[in-house]
Backbone as numpy.savetxt, mean C-alpha at the origin, in Angstrom:
# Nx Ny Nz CAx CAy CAz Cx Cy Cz
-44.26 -17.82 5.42 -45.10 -16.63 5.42 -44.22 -15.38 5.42
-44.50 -14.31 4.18 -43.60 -13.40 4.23 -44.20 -12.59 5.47
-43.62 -11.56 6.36 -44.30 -10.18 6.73 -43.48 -9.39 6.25
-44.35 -8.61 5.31 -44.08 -7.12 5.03 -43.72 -6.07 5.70
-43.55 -6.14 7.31 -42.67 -4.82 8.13 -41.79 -5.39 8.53
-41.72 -6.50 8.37 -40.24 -7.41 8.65 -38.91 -6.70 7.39
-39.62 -6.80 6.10 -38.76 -6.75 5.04 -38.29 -5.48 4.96
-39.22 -4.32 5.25 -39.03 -2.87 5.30 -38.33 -2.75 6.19
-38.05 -3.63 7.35 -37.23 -2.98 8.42 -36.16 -3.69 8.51
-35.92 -4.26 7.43 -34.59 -5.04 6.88 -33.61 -3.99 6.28
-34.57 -3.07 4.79 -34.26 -2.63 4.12 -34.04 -0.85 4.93
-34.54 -0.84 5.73 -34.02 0.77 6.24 -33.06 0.60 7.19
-33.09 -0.95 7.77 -31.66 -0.68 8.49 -30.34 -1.08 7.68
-30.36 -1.78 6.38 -29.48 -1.42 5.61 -28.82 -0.13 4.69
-30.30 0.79 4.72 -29.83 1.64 4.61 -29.30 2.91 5.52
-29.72 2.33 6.79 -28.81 3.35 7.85 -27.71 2.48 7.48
-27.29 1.79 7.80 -26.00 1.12 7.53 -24.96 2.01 7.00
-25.62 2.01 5.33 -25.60 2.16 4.31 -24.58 3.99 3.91
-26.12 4.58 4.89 -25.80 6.20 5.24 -24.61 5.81 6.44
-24.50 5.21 7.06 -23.65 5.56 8.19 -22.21 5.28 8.05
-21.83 4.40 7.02 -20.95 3.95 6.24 -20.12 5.32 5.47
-21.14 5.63 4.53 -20.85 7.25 3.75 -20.19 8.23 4.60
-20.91 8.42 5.71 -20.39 9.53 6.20 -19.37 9.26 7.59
-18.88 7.68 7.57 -17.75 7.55 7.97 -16.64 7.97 7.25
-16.86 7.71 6.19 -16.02 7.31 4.97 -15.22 8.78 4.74
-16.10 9.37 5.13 -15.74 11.02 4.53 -14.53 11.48 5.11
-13.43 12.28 4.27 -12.57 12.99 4.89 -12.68 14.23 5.27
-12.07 14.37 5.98 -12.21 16.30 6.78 -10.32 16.75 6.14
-10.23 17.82 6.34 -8.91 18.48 6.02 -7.92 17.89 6.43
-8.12 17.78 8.10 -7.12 17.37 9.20 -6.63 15.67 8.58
-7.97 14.82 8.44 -7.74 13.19 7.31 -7.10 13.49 6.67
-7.52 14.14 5.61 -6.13 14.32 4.48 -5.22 14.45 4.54
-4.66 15.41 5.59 -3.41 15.98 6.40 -2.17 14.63 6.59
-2.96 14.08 7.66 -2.82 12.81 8.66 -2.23 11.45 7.76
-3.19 11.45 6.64 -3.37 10.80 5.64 -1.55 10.51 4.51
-1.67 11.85 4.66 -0.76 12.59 3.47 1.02 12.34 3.89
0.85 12.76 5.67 1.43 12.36 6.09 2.62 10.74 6.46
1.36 9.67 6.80 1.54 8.66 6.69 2.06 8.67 5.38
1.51 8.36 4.08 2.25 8.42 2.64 3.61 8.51 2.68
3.92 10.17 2.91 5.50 10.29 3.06 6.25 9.95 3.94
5.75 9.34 5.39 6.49 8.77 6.21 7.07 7.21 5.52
6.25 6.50 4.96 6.29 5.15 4.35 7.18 5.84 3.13
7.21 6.34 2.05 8.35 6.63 1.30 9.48 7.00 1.80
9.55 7.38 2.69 10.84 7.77 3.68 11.60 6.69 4.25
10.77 5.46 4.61 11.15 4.31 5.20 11.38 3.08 4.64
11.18 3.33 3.07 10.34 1.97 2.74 11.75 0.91 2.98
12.77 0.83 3.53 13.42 -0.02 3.94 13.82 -0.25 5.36
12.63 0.39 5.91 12.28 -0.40 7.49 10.90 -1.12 7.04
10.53 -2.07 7.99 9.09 -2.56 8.02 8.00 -1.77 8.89
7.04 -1.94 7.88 5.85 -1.42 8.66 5.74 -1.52 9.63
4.79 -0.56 10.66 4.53 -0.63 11.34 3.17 -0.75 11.52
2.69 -1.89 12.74 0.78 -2.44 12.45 0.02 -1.05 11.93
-0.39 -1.18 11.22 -1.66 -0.18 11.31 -2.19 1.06 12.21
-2.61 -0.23 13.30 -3.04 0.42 14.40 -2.18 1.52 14.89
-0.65 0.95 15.20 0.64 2.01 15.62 0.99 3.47 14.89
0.41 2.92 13.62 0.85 4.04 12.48 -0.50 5.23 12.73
-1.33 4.89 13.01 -2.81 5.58 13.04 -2.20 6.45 14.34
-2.15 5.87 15.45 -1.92 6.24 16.87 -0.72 7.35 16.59
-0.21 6.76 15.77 1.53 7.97 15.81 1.05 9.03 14.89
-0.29 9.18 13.91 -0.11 10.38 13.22 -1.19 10.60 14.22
-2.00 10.50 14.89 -3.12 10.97 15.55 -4.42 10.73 15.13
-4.50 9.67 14.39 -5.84 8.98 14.18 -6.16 7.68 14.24
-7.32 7.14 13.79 -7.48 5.39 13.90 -7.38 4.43 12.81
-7.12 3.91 13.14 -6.98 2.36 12.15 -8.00 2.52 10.78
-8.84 2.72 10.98 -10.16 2.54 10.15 -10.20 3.45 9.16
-9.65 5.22 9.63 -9.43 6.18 8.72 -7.96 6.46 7.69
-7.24 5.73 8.19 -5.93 4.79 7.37 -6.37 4.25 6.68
-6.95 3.17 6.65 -6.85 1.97 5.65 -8.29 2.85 4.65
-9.23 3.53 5.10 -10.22 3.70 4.02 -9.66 5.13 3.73
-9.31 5.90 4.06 -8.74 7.44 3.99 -7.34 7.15 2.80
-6.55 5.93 3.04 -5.38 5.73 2.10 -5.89 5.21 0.15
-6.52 4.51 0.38 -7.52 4.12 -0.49 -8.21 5.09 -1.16
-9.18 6.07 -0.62 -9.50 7.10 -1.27 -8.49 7.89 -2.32
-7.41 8.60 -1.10 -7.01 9.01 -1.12 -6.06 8.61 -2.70
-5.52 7.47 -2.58 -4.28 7.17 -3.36 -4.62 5.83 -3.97
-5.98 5.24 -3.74 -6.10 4.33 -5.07 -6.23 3.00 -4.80
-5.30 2.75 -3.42 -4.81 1.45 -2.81 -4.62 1.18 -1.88
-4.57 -0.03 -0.96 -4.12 0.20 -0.06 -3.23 -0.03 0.61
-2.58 0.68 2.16 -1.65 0.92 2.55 0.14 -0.36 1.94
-0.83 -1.36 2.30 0.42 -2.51 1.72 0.67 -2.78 0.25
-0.40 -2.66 -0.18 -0.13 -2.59 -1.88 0.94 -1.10 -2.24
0.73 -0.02 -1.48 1.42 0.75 -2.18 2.80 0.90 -1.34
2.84 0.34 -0.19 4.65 -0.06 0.10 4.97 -0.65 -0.88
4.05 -1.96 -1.04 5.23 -3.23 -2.01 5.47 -2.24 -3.52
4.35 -1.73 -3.67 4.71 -1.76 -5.44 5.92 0.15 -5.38
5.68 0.50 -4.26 6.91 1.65 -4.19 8.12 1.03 -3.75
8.21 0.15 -3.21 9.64 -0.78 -3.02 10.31 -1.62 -4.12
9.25 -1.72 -5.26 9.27 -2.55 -6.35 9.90 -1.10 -7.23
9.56 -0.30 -7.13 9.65 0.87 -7.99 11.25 1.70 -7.84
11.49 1.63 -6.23 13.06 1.94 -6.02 14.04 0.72 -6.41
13.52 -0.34 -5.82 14.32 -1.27 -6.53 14.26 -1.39 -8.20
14.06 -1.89 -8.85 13.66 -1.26 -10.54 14.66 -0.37 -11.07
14.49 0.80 -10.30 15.70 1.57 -10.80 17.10 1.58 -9.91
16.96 1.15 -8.96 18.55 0.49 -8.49 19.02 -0.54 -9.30
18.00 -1.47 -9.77 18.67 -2.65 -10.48 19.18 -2.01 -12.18
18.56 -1.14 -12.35 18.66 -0.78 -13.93 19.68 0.66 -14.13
20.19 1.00 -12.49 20.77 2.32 -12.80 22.41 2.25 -11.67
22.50 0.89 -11.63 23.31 0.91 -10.23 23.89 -0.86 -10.51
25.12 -0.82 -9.85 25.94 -2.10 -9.71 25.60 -2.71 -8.37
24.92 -2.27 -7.59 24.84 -2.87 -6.29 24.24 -4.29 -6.72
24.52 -5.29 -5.60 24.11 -6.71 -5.86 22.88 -6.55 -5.47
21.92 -7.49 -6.30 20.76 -7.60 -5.62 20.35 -8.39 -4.42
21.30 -8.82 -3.47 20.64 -9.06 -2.65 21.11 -7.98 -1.45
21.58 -6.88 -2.16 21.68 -5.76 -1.32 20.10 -4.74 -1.98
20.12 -4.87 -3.09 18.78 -4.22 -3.48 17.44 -4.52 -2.97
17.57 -5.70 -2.49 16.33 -6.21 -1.75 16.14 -5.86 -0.40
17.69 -5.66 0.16 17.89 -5.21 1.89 17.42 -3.95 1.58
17.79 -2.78 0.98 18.01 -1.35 0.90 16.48 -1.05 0.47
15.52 -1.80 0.22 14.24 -1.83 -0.35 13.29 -2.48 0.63
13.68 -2.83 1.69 12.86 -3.61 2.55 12.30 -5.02 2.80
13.26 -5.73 1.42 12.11 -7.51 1.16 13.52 -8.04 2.27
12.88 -9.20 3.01 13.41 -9.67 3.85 14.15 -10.89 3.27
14.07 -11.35 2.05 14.97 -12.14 1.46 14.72 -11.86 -0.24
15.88 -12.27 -0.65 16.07 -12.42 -2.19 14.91 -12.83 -2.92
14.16 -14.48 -2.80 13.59 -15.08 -3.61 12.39 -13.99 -3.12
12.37 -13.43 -1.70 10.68 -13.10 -1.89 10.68 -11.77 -2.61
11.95 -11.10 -2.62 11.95 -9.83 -3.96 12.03 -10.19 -4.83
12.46 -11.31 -5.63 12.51 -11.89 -6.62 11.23 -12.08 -7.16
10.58 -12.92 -6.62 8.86 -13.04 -6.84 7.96 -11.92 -6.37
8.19 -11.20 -5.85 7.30 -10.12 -5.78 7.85 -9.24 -6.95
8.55 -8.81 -7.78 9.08 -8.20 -8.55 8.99 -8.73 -9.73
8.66 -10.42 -9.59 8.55 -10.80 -11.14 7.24 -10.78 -11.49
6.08 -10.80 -10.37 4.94 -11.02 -10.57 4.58 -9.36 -10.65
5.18 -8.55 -10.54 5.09 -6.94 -10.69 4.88 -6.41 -12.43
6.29 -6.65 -12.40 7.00 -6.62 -13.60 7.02 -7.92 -15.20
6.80 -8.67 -14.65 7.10 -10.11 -15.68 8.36 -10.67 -15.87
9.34 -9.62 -15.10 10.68 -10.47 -15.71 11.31 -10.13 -13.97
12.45 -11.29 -14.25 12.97 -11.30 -12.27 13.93 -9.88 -12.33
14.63 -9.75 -11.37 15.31 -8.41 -11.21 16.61 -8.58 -11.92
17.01 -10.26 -12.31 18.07 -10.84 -12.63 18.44 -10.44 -14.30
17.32 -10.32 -14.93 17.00 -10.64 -16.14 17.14 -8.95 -16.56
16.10 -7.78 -15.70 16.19 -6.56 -15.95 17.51 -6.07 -15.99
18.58 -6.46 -14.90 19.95 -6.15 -15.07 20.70 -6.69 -16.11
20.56 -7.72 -16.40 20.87 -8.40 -17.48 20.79 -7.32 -18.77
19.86 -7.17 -19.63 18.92 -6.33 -19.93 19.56 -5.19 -19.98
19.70 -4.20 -19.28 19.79 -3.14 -18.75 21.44 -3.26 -19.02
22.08 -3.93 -18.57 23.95 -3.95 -19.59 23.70 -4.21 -20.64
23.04 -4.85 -21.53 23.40 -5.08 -22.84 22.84 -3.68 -23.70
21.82 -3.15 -22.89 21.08 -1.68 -23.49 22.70 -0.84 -23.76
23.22 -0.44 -22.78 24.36 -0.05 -22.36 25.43 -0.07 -22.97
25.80 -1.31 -23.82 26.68 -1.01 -24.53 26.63 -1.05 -26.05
């Protein structure tokens, strides 16, 4: 047996939800700020490791929740996608502009071992970091 104020009061508390969601979501100046912040702290670092979330929120002066949806807005992605693929991006051009070994390119970039920069970089890119250097001398001469 359907009831009909059952279903309506399904559908308006999804849409408080719904509204209450939105206007979490929203940034104020100070978010952006905070936001903007974090960004360039992580380009600054990207060869230390993150720090949880939570810690990173607490140290610019906000919460967990306005990080991860405030970074996203903001820049497309989120917080860990755009370490790896900016660590992928300094390394890239260390490997293509520089003699350093790569398993110093992987330290100086933050991957905690070779093969896992290796595979995070091939699945980035299509080719390993081995191959771009490779590559990248024969352009050269």
């Amino acid at each position: 047996m359907n009831m009909p104020g059952k279903k309506n009061n399904k559908k308006a508390k999804k849409s408080l939800y719904a509204t209450k969601q939105n206007k979490d979501s929203r940034l104020n100046s100070s978010d952006i700020r905070k936001i903007r912040q974090i960004h360039d702290y992580i380009l600054k670092n990207l060869e230390k490791p993150l720090s949880p979330l939570i810690e990173l929120a607490h140290t610019f002066g906000t919460n967990e929740y306005k990080v991860k949806q405030g970074f996203k807005q903001l820049y497309g992605q989120t917080v860990f996608r755009f370490l790896i693929d900016e660590r992928l991006r300094k390394a890239s051009v260390l490997v293509q502009h520089s003699d350093i070994p790569l398993k110093e390119v992987a330290h100086i970039t933050g991957f905690i071992s070779v093969p896992h920069f290796s595979k995070a970089f091939k699945n980035k890119y299509g080719y390993t970091p081995r191959d771009l250097r490779k590559q990248s001398y024969k352009s050269s001469l």
